[in-house]
PDB file of C-alpha atoms in Angstrom:
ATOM      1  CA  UNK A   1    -111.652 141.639 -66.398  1.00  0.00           C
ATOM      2  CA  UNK A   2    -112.473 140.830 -69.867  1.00  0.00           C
ATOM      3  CA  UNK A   3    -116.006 139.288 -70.715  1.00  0.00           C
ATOM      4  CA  UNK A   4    -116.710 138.020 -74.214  1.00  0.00           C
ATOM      5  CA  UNK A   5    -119.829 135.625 -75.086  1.00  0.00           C
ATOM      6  CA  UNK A   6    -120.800 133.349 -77.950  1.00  0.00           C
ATOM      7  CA  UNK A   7    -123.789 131.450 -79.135  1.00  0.00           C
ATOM      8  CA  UNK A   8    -122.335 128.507 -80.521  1.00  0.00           C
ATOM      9  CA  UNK A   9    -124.978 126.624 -82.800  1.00  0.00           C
ATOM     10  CA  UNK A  10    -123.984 123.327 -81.020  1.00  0.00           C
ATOM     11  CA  UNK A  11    -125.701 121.682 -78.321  1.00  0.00           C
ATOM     12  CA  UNK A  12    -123.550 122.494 -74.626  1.00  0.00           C
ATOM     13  CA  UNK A  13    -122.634 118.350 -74.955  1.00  0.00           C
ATOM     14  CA  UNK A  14    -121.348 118.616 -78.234  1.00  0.00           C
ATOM     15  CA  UNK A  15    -119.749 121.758 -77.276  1.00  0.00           C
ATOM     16  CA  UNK A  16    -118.198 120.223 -73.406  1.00  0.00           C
ATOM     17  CA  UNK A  17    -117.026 117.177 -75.965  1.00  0.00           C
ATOM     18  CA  UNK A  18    -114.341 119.736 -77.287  1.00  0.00           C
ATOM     19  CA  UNK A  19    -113.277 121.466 -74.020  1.00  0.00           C
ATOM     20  CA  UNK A  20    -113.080 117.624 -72.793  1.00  0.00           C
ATOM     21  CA  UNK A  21    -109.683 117.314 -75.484  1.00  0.00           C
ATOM     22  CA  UNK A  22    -107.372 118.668 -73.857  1.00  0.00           C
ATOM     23  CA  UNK A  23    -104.935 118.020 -77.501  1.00  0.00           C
ATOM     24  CA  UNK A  24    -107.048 119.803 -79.135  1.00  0.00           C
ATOM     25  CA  UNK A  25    -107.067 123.147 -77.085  1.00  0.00           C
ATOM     26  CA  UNK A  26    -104.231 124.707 -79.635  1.00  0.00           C
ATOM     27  CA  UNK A  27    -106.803 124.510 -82.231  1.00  0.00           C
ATOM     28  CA  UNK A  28    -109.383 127.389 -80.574  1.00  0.00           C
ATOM     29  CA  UNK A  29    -106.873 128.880 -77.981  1.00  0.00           C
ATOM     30  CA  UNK A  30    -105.675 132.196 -79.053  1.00  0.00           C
ATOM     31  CA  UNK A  31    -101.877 132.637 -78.781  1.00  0.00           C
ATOM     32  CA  UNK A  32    -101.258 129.178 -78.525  1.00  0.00           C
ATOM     33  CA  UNK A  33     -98.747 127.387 -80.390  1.00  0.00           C
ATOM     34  CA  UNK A  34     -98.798 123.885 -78.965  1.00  0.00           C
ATOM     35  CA  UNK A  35    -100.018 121.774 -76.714  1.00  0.00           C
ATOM     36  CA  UNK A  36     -96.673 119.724 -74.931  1.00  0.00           C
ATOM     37  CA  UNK A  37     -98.917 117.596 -72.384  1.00  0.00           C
ATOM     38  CA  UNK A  38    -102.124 116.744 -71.747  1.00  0.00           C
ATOM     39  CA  UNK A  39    -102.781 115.118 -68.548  1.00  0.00           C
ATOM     40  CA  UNK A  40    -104.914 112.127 -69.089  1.00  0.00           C
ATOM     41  CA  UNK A  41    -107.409 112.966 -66.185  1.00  0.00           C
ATOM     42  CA  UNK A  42    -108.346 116.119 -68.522  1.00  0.00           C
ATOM     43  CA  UNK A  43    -110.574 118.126 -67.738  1.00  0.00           C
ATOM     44  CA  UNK A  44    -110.674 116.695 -63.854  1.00  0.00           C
ATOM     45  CA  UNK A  45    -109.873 119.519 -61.131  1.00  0.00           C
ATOM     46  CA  UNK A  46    -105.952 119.444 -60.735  1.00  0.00           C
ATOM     47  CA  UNK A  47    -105.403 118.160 -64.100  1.00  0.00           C
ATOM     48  CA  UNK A  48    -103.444 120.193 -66.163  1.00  0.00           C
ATOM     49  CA  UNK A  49    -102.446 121.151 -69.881  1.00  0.00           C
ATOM     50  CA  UNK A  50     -98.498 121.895 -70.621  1.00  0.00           C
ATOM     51  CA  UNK A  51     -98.865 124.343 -73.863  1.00  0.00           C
ATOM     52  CA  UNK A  52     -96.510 126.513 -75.447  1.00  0.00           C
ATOM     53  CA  UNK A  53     -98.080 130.112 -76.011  1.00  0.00           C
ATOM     54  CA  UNK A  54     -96.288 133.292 -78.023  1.00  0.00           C
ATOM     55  CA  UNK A  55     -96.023 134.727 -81.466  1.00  0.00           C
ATOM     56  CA  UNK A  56     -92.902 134.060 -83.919  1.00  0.00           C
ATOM     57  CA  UNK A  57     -90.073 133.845 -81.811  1.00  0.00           C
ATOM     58  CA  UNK A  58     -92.062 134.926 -78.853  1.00  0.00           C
ATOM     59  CA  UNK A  59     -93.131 132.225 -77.074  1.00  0.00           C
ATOM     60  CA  UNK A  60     -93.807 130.956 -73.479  1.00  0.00           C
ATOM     61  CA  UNK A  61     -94.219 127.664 -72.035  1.00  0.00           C
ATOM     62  CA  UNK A  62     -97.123 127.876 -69.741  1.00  0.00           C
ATOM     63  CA  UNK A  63     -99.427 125.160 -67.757  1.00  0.00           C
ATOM     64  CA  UNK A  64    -103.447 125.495 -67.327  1.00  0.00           C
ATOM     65  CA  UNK A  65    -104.727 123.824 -64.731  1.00  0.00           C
ATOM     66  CA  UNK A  66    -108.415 122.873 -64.472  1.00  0.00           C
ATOM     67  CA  UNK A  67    -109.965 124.793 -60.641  1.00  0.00           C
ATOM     68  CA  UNK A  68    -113.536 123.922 -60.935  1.00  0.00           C
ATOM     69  CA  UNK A  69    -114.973 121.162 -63.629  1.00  0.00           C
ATOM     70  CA  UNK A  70    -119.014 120.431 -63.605  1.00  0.00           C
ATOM     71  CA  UNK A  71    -119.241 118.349 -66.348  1.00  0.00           C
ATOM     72  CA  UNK A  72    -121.061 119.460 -69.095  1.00  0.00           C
ATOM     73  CA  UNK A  73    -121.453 122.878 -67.218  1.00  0.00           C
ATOM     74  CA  UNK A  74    -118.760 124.524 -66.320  1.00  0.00           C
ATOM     75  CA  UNK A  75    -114.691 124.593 -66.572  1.00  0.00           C
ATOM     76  CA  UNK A  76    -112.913 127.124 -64.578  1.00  0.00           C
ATOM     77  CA  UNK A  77    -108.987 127.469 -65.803  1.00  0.00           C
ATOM     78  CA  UNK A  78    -105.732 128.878 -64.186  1.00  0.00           C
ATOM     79  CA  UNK A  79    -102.588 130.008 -66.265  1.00  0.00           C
ATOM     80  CA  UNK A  80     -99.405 129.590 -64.729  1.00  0.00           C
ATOM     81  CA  UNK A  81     -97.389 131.878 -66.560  1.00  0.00           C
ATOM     82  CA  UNK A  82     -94.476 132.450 -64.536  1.00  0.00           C
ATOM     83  CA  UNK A  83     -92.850 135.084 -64.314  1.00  0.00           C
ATOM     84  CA  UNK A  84     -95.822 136.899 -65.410  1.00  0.00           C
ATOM     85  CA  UNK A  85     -98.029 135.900 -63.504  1.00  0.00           C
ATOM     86  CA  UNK A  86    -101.764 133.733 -63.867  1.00  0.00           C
ATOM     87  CA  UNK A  87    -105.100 134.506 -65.255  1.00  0.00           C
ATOM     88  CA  UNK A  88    -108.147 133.078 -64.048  1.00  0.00           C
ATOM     89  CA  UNK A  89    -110.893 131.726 -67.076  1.00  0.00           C
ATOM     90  CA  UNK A  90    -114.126 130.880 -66.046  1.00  0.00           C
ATOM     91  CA  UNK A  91    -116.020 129.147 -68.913  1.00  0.00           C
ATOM     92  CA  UNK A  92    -119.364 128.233 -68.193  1.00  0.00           C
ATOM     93  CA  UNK A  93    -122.246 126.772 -71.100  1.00  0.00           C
ATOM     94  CA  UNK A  94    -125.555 127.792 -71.104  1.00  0.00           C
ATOM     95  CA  UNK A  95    -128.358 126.160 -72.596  1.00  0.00           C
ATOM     96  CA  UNK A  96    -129.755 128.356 -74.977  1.00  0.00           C
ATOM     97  CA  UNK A  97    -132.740 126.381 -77.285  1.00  0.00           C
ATOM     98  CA  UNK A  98    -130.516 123.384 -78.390  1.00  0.00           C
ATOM     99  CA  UNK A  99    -127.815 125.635 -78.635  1.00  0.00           C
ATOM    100  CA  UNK A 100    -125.166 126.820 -76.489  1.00  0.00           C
ATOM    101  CA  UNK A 101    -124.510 130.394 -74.981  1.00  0.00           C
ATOM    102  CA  UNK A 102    -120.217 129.987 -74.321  1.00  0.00           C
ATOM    103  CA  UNK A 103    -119.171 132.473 -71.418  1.00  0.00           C
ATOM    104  CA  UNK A 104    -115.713 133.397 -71.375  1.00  0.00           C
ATOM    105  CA  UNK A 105    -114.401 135.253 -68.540  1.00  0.00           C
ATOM    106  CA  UNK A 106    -110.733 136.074 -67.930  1.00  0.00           C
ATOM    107  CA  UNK A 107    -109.213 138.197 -65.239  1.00  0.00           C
ATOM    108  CA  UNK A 108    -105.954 138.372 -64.012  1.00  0.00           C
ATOM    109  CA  UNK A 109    -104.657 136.404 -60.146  1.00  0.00           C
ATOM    110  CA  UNK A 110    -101.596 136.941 -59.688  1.00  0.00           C
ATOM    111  CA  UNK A 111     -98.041 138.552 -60.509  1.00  0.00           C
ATOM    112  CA  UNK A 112     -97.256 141.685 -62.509  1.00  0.00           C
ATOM    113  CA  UNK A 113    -100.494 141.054 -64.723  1.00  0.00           C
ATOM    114  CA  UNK A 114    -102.627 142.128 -61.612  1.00  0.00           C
ATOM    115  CA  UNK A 115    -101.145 145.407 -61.755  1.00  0.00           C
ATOM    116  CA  UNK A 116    -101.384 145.625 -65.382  1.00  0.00           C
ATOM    117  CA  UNK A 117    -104.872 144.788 -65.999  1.00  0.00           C
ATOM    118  CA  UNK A 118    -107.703 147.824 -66.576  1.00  0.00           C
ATOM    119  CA  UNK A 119    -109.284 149.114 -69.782  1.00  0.00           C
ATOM    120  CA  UNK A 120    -106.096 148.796 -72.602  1.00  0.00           C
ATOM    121  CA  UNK A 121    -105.145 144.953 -72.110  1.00  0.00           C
ATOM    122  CA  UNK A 122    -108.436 144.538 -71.023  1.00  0.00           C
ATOM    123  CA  UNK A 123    -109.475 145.441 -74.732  1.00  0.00           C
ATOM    124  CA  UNK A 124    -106.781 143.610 -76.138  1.00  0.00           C
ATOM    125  CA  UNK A 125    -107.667 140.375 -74.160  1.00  0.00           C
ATOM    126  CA  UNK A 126    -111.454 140.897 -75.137  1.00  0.00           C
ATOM    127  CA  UNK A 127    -110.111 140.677 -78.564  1.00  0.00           C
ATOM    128  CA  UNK A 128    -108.242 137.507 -78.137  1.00  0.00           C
ATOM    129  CA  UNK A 129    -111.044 136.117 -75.954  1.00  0.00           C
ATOM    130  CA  UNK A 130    -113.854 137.319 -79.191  1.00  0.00           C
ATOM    131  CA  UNK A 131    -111.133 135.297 -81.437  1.00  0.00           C
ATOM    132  CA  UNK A 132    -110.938 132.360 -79.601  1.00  0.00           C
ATOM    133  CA  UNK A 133    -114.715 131.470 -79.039  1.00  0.00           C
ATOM    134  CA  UNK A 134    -115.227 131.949 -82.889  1.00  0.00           C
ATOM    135  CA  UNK A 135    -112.818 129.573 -83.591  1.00  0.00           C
ATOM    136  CA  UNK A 136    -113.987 127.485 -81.070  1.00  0.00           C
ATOM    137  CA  UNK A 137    -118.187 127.596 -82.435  1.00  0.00           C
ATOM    138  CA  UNK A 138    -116.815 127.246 -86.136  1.00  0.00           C
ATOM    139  CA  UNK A 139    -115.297 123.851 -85.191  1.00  0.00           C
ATOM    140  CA  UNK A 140    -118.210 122.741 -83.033  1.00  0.00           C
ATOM    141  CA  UNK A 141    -120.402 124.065 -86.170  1.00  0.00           C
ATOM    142  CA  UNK A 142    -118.263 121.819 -88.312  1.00  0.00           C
ATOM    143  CA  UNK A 143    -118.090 118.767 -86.447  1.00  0.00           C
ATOM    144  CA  UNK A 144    -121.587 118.680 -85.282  1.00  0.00           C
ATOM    145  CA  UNK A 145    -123.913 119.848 -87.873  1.00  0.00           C
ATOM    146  CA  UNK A 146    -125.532 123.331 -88.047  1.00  0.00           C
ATOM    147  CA  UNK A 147    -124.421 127.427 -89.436  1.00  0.00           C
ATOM    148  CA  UNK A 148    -122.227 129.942 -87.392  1.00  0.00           C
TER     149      UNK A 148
END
């Protein structure tokens, strides 16, 4: 498992506004390229994003779909990345001051990636994980006032 946290300088509504657009999950998402579909019941459990994920030439069309939602709380995520298998990403907020303390937690489910996981792509998704809540507190920073 692979555990990364963030204070992002945005209240945990400001910050839940974001995770609520499911479009604009490309934009802090690590890895992904696109986002193909968004189901318009985003983020309600069972809805689901269709996004395209890879590197260059690399890529893999994949579909999230939304396990546990408490609005304003908590959003936990499945990957469907067949053949490869799914991870699991539980992303609760914290309240932290009028701030917000972002939680990312990723472990594998299923397929080949349950065999695979332990300390080296453990790192490497830490890594990603570290990445993608930056990007995501930068454009909460931006859009709602406040310094990263």
């Amino acid at each position: 498992m692979a555990r990364n946290r963030r204070l992002i300088l945005s209240s945990p509504t400001e910050v839940w506004r974001l995770l609520c657009d499911g479009r604009r999950y490309g934009e802090w998402v690590t890895g992904t390229q696109q986002v193909l579909a968004a189901d318009p019941q985003w983020p309600e459990v069972g809805s689901w994003l269709k996004v395209r994920v890879g590197t260059g030439p690399l890529t893999l069309d994949d579909t999230c779909v939304v396990r546990i939602c408490e609005p304003g709380r908590r959003l936990e995520l499945e990957a469907k990345a067949d053949p490869f298998g799914g991870p699991h990403r539980h992303e609760p907020l914290v309240p932290w001051g009028e701030h917000t303390l972002f939680i990312l937690d990723w472990h594998p489910l299923r397929g080949p990636s349950t065999r695979m996981h332990g300390l080296p792509v453990d790192y490497i998704v830490a890594i990603r994980n570290g990445m993608m809540l930056t990007k995501l507190a930068r454009i909460a920073v931006r859009e709602h006032g406040g310094g990263v």
